[in-house]
Amino acid sequence: MDDIARLAMGSCLFASMSENDVRKLIGCISTARRNFICGETIIREGDSTACAGIILKGAVRAEKHLYSGERSIEAYHGAGSLFGDVLMSARNAASPVDVIACEDTEVLFVSIDKIMHSCPESCAAHERLRMNLLNELSEKFWTLRKKLNYLRIKSMRGRIATYLLELFSQSGAVTVKCLPRDDTAALLGVNRSALSREIGRMRSDGLIDVDGKLVTLLDIEALKRCTMN
């Protein structure tokens, strides 16, 4: 349990809590601890669930297969993140996406019923837990809005520039780590080959430099102008 508590401390669900509180809450709300290999499906489209998952190690992505045969990345979650909380809170709603392990991943599942119903001690940590869940649901809503904002940008260069500038804003560093190329294409709603060609053009134009998943932003102001197209 101590090992799980230390790994779970970084989760938004346990924000502003002591390790002792986290340890007690895990004993109260957890249902299972499972390992998934890279590429394994954790939640299938059409499934319903009363549990959400805290990523102890690894990462997952939520993706939807379109009628065109392409896929759209709806969300990406790394270690410490919570996934399935919107679906869990909706009770019997069917999942609109597949949730897939991006790498070997360890997940602690927690129950909505156990989160919403106070423990016998009616502890303050349990109240904090529910508030944290509400904050996370709100954050997911705004993330979805951001995805829609990508799709509103007409030019591919504008979408790429917007994505890179958001990573820059989050990290404060001009060298940012992007998602794998396939996942980036799906997130931005563009074709992978076309994305690679446009990134090559942006590199030739002196806007960025690329080294695998690492992209260095060479001209911030020029990238900002790209977002207006």
mmCIF file of N, CA, C and O in Angstrom, residues 15-71:
data_model
loop_
_atom_site.group_PDB
_atom_site.id
_atom_site.type_symbol
_atom_site.label_atom_id
_atom_site.label_comp_id
_atom_site.label_asym_id
_atom_site.label_seq_id
_atom_site.Cartn_x
_atom_site.Cartn_y
_atom_site.Cartn_z
ATOM 1 N N ALA A 15 -4.602 15.818 -4.953
ATOM 2 C CA ALA A 15 -3.943 17.121 -4.810
ATOM 3 C C ALA A 15 -4.176 17.688 -3.416
ATOM 4 O O ALA A 15 -5.253 17.536 -2.837
ATOM 5 N N SER A 16 -3.148 18.323 -2.863
ATOM 6 C CA SER A 16 -3.215 18.989 -1.549
ATOM 7 C C SER A 16 -3.493 18.009 -0.417
ATOM 8 O O SER A 16 -4.164 18.348 0.554
ATOM 9 N N MET A 17 -2.998 16.788 -0.543
ATOM 10 C CA MET A 17 -3.180 15.786 0.520
ATOM 11 C C MET A 17 -1.838 15.251 0.981
ATOM 12 O O MET A 17 -0.869 15.221 0.211
ATOM 13 N N SER A 18 -1.782 14.813 2.216
ATOM 14 C CA SER A 18 -0.582 14.186 2.759
ATOM 15 C C SER A 18 -0.518 12.730 2.298
ATOM 16 O O SER A 18 -1.523 12.147 1.891
ATOM 17 N N GLU A 19 0.664 12.157 2.376
ATOM 18 C CA GLU A 19 0.809 10.750 1.991
ATOM 19 C C GLU A 19 -0.039 9.858 2.893
ATOM 20 O O GLU A 19 -0.596 8.852 2.450
ATOM 21 N N ASN A 20 -0.170 10.238 4.159
ATOM 22 C CA ASN A 20 -0.988 9.450 5.078
ATOM 23 C C ASN A 20 -2.463 9.467 4.647
ATOM 24 O O ASN A 20 -3.141 8.437 4.666
ATOM 25 N N ASP A 21 -2.953 10.656 4.230
ATOM 26 C CA ASP A 21 -4.333 10.743 3.740
ATOM 27 C C ASP A 21 -4.516 9.909 2.485
ATOM 28 O O ASP A 21 -5.525 9.215 2.318
ATOM 29 N N VAL A 22 -3.541 9.997 1.576
ATOM 30 C CA VAL A 22 -3.627 9.237 0.327
ATOM 31 C C VAL A 22 -3.659 7.748 0.614
ATOM 32 O O VAL A 22 -4.444 6.991 0.027
ATOM 33 N N ARG A 23 -2.829 7.309 1.541
ATOM 34 C CA ARG A 23 -2.781 5.887 1.892
ATOM 35 C C ARG A 23 -4.141 5.413 2.409
ATOM 36 O O ARG A 23 -4.639 4.351 2.014
ATOM 37 N N LYS A 24 -4.760 6.196 3.271
ATOM 38 C CA LYS A 24 -6.066 5.815 3.821
ATOM 39 C C LYS A 24 -7.148 5.826 2.743
ATOM 40 O O LYS A 24 -7.995 4.924 2.696
ATOM 41 N N LEU A 25 -7.113 6.831 1.881
ATOM 42 C CA LEU A 25 -8.139 6.931 0.842
ATOM 43 C C LEU A 25 -8.036 5.802 -0.169
ATOM 44 O O LEU A 25 -9.053 5.281 -0.639
ATOM 45 N N ILE A 26 -6.812 5.429 -0.527
ATOM 46 C CA ILE A 26 -6.648 4.322 -1.467
ATOM 47 C C ILE A 26 -7.276 3.050 -0.907
ATOM 48 O O ILE A 26 -7.942 2.299 -1.624
ATOM 49 N N GLY A 27 -7.085 2.823 0.376
ATOM 50 C CA GLY A 27 -7.716 1.652 0.999
ATOM 51 C C GLY A 27 -9.228 1.730 0.969
ATOM 52 O O GLY A 27 -9.909 0.700 0.981
ATOM 53 N N CYS A 28 -9.757 2.952 0.885
ATOM 54 C CA CYS A 28 -11.203 3.159 0.917
ATOM 55 C C CYS A 28 -11.843 3.099 -0.467
ATOM 56 O O CYS A 28 -12.934 2.564 -0.635
ATOM 57 N N ILE A 29 -11.170 3.654 -1.496
ATOM 58 C CA ILE A 29 -11.828 3.821 -2.794
ATOM 59 C C ILE A 29 -11.317 2.919 -3.910
ATOM 60 O O ILE A 29 -11.956 2.809 -4.957
ATOM 61 N N SER A 30 -10.161 2.257 -3.728
ATOM 62 C CA SER A 30 -9.597 1.469 -4.820
ATOM 63 C C SER A 30 -10.313 0.131 -4.977
ATOM 64 O O SER A 30 -10.852 -0.425 -4.012
ATOM 65 N N THR A 31 -10.333 -0.372 -6.213
ATOM 66 C CA THR A 31 -10.969 -1.662 -6.498
ATOM 67 C C THR A 31 -9.995 -2.691 -7.073
ATOM 68 O O THR A 31 -10.178 -3.883 -6.892
ATOM 69 N N ALA A 32 -8.973 -2.228 -7.793
ATOM 70 C CA ALA A 32 -8.014 -3.156 -8.408
ATOM 71 C C ALA A 32 -6.768 -2.398 -8.840
ATOM 72 O O ALA A 32 -6.803 -1.195 -9.083
ATOM 73 N N ARG A 33 -5.667 -3.131 -8.959
ATOM 74 C CA ARG A 33 -4.408 -2.609 -9.489
ATOM 75 C C ARG A 33 -3.984 -3.554 -10.606
ATOM 76 O O ARG A 33 -3.827 -4.751 -10.386
ATOM 77 N N ARG A 34 -3.825 -3.016 -11.841
ATOM 78 C CA ARG A 34 -3.574 -3.883 -12.992
ATOM 79 C C ARG A 34 -2.449 -3.335 -13.857
ATOM 80 O O ARG A 34 -2.214 -2.129 -13.905
ATOM 81 N N ASN A 35 -1.781 -4.247 -14.544
ATOM 82 C CA ASN A 35 -0.735 -3.890 -15.496
ATOM 83 C C ASN A 35 -1.218 -4.178 -16.914
ATOM 84 O O ASN A 35 -1.874 -5.200 -17.165
ATOM 85 N N PHE A 36 -0.895 -3.262 -17.854
ATOM 86 C CA PHE A 36 -1.271 -3.410 -19.260
ATOM 87 C C PHE A 36 -0.020 -3.262 -20.113
ATOM 88 O O PHE A 36 0.816 -2.386 -19.856
ATOM 89 N N ILE A 37 0.100 -4.107 -21.135
ATOM 90 C CA ILE A 37 1.244 -3.984 -22.033
ATOM 91 C C ILE A 37 0.948 -2.936 -23.100
ATOM 92 O O ILE A 37 -0.219 -2.596 -23.351
ATOM 93 N N CYS A 38 1.991 -2.412 -23.715
ATOM 94 C CA CYS A 38 1.842 -1.387 -24.746
ATOM 95 C C CYS A 38 0.914 -1.882 -25.854
ATOM 96 O O CYS A 38 1.079 -2.991 -26.377
ATOM 97 N N GLY A 39 -0.088 -1.072 -26.199
ATOM 98 C CA GLY A 39 -1.036 -1.427 -27.246
ATOM 99 C C GLY A 39 -2.284 -2.140 -26.744
ATOM 100 O O GLY A 39 -3.240 -2.324 -27.512
ATOM 101 N N GLU A 40 -2.306 -2.512 -25.473
ATOM 102 C CA GLU A 40 -3.468 -3.225 -24.929
ATOM 103 C C GLU A 40 -4.620 -2.251 -24.665
ATOM 104 O O GLU A 40 -4.410 -1.132 -24.188
ATOM 105 N N THR A 41 -5.830 -2.674 -24.994
ATOM 106 C CA THR A 41 -7.010 -1.846 -24.773
ATOM 107 C C THR A 41 -7.481 -1.976 -23.331
ATOM 108 O O THR A 41 -7.676 -3.080 -22.825
ATOM 109 N N ILE A 42 -7.665 -0.846 -22.669
ATOM 110 C CA ILE A 42 -8.095 -0.812 -21.271
ATOM 111 C C ILE A 42 -9.613 -0.646 -21.181
ATOM 112 O O ILE A 42 -10.283 -1.331 -20.413
ATOM 113 N N ILE A 43 -10.147 0.280 -21.967
ATOM 114 C CA ILE A 43 -11.599 0.468 -22.078
ATOM 115 C C ILE A 43 -11.939 0.471 -23.562
ATOM 116 O O ILE A 43 -11.288 1.158 -24.352
ATOM 117 N N ARG A 44 -12.949 -0.300 -23.950
ATOM 118 C CA ARG A 44 -13.352 -0.354 -25.352
ATOM 119 C C ARG A 44 -14.512 0.596 -25.622
ATOM 120 O O ARG A 44 -15.346 0.835 -24.755
ATOM 121 N N GLU A 45 -14.543 1.109 -26.836
ATOM 122 C CA GLU A 45 -15.665 1.938 -27.259
ATOM 123 C C GLU A 45 -16.969 1.155 -27.077
ATOM 124 O O GLU A 45 -17.067 -0.012 -27.472
ATOM 125 N N GLY A 46 -17.944 1.786 -26.448
ATOM 126 C CA GLY A 46 -19.217 1.119 -26.180
ATOM 127 C C GLY A 46 -19.333 0.554 -24.781
ATOM 128 O O GLY A 46 -20.431 0.243 -24.321
ATOM 129 N N ASP A 47 -18.186 0.428 -24.076
ATOM 130 C CA ASP A 47 -18.209 -0.066 -22.696
ATOM 131 C C ASP A 47 -18.730 1.014 -21.749
ATOM 132 O O ASP A 47 -18.605 2.207 -22.011
ATOM 133 N N SER A 48 -19.289 0.596 -20.639
ATOM 134 C CA SER A 48 -19.591 1.497 -19.527
ATOM 135 C C SER A 48 -18.795 1.018 -18.326
ATOM 136 O O SER A 48 -18.391 -0.145 -18.255
ATOM 137 N N THR A 49 -18.546 1.915 -17.386
ATOM 138 C CA THR A 49 -17.752 1.538 -16.221
ATOM 139 C C THR A 49 -18.111 2.402 -15.030
ATOM 140 O O THR A 49 -18.508 3.557 -15.193
ATOM 141 N N ALA A 50 -17.986 1.830 -13.845
ATOM 142 C CA ALA A 50 -18.204 2.585 -12.609
ATOM 143 C C ALA A 50 -16.872 2.924 -11.951
ATOM 144 O O ALA A 50 -16.834 3.359 -10.806
ATOM 145 N N CYS A 51 -15.762 2.713 -12.698
ATOM 146 C CA CYS A 51 -14.429 2.965 -12.150
ATOM 147 C C CYS A 51 -13.624 3.866 -13.079
ATOM 148 O O CYS A 51 -13.813 3.856 -14.301
ATOM 149 N N ALA A 52 -12.742 4.625 -12.497
ATOM 150 C CA ALA A 52 -11.761 5.411 -13.246
ATOM 151 C C ALA A 52 -10.380 4.848 -12.925
ATOM 152 O O ALA A 52 -10.214 4.085 -11.965
ATOM 153 N N GLY A 53 -9.398 5.220 -13.733
ATOM 154 C CA GLY A 53 -8.053 4.706 -13.531
ATOM 155 C C GLY A 53 -7.045 5.800 -13.219
ATOM 156 O O GLY A 53 -7.041 6.842 -13.882
ATOM 157 N N ILE A 54 -6.232 5.585 -12.205
ATOM 158 C CA ILE A 54 -5.090 6.455 -11.916
ATOM 159 C C ILE A 54 -3.858 5.782 -12.519
ATOM 160 O O ILE A 54 -3.569 4.625 -12.224
ATOM 161 N N ILE A 55 -3.139 6.497 -13.375
ATOM 162 C CA ILE A 55 -1.960 5.921 -14.012
ATOM 163 C C ILE A 55 -0.780 6.017 -13.049
ATOM 164 O O ILE A 55 -0.287 7.111 -12.762
ATOM 165 N N LEU A 56 -0.360 4.881 -12.530
ATOM 166 C CA LEU A 56 0.775 4.850 -11.611
ATOM 167 C C LEU A 56 2.092 4.915 -12.376
ATOM 168 O O LEU A 56 3.038 5.581 -11.953
ATOM 169 N N LYS A 57 2.136 4.212 -13.515
ATOM 170 C CA LYS A 57 3.311 4.223 -14.392
ATOM 171 C C LYS A 57 2.815 4.103 -15.826
ATOM 172 O O LYS A 57 1.810 3.441 -16.085
ATOM 173 N N GLY A 58 3.541 4.741 -16.762
ATOM 174 C CA GLY A 58 3.189 4.593 -18.165
ATOM 175 C C GLY A 58 2.306 5.715 -18.684
ATOM 176 O O GLY A 58 2.303 6.829 -18.148
ATOM 177 N N ALA A 59 1.522 5.433 -19.728
ATOM 178 C CA ALA A 59 0.662 6.441 -20.357
ATOM 179 C C ALA A 59 -0.430 5.751 -21.166
ATOM 180 O O ALA A 59 -0.266 4.608 -21.602
ATOM 181 N N VAL A 60 -1.538 6.454 -21.362
ATOM 182 C CA VAL A 60 -2.641 5.938 -22.171
ATOM 183 C C VAL A 60 -3.118 7.035 -23.116
ATOM 184 O O VAL A 60 -2.877 8.216 -22.894
ATOM 185 N N ARG A 61 -3.812 6.619 -24.170
ATOM 186 C CA ARG A 61 -4.455 7.579 -25.069
ATOM 187 C C ARG A 61 -5.906 7.137 -25.285
ATOM 188 O O ARG A 61 -6.214 5.942 -25.252
ATOM 189 N N ALA A 62 -6.764 8.116 -25.488
ATOM 190 C CA ALA A 62 -8.162 7.856 -25.836
ATOM 191 C C ALA A 62 -8.309 8.171 -27.315
ATOM 192 O O ALA A 62 -8.003 9.284 -27.745
ATOM 193 N N GLU A 63 -8.729 7.187 -28.106
ATOM 194 C CA GLU A 63 -8.835 7.414 -29.536
ATOM 195 C C GLU A 63 -10.160 6.902 -30.077
ATOM 196 O O GLU A 63 -10.767 5.981 -29.528
ATOM 197 N N LYS A 64 -10.582 7.532 -31.163
ATOM 198 C CA LYS A 64 -11.839 7.163 -31.806
ATOM 199 C C LYS A 64 -11.568 6.868 -33.271
ATOM 200 O O LYS A 64 -10.890 7.642 -33.948
ATOM 201 N N HIS A 65 -12.092 5.753 -33.744
ATOM 202 C CA HIS A 65 -11.950 5.396 -35.151
ATOM 203 C C HIS A 65 -13.103 6.016 -35.933
ATOM 204 O O HIS A 65 -14.274 5.834 -35.595
ATOM 205 N N LEU A 66 -12.756 6.743 -36.988
ATOM 206 C CA LEU A 66 -13.736 7.456 -37.787
ATOM 207 C C LEU A 66 -14.212 6.589 -38.942
ATOM 208 O O LEU A 66 -13.560 5.605 -39.321
ATOM 209 N N TYR A 67 -15.335 6.942 -39.531
ATOM 210 C CA TYR A 67 -15.874 6.182 -40.660
ATOM 211 C C TYR A 67 -14.915 6.199 -41.843
ATOM 212 O O TYR A 67 -14.922 5.299 -42.687
ATOM 213 N N SER A 68 -14.073 7.215 -41.911
ATOM 214 C CA SER A 68 -13.104 7.325 -43.004
ATOM 215 C C SER A 68 -11.972 6.304 -42.886
ATOM 216 O O SER A 68 -11.179 6.134 -43.801
ATOM 217 N N GLY A 69 -11.894 5.649 -41.728
ATOM 218 C CA GLY A 69 -10.807 4.710 -41.479
ATOM 219 C C GLY A 69 -9.673 5.320 -40.691
ATOM 220 O O GLY A 69 -8.791 4.606 -40.201
ATOM 221 N N GLU A 70 -9.659 6.655 -40.568
ATOM 222 C CA GLU A 70 -8.643 7.320 -39.773
ATOM 223 C C GLU A 70 -9.043 7.290 -38.303
ATOM 224 O O GLU A 70 -10.145 6.875 -37.947
ATOM 225 N N ARG A 71 -8.133 7.720 -37.431
ATOM 226 C CA ARG A 71 -8.437 7.760 -36.017
ATOM 227 C C ARG A 71 -8.172 9.156 -35.480
ATOM 228 O O ARG A 71 -7.331 9.886 -35.992
#
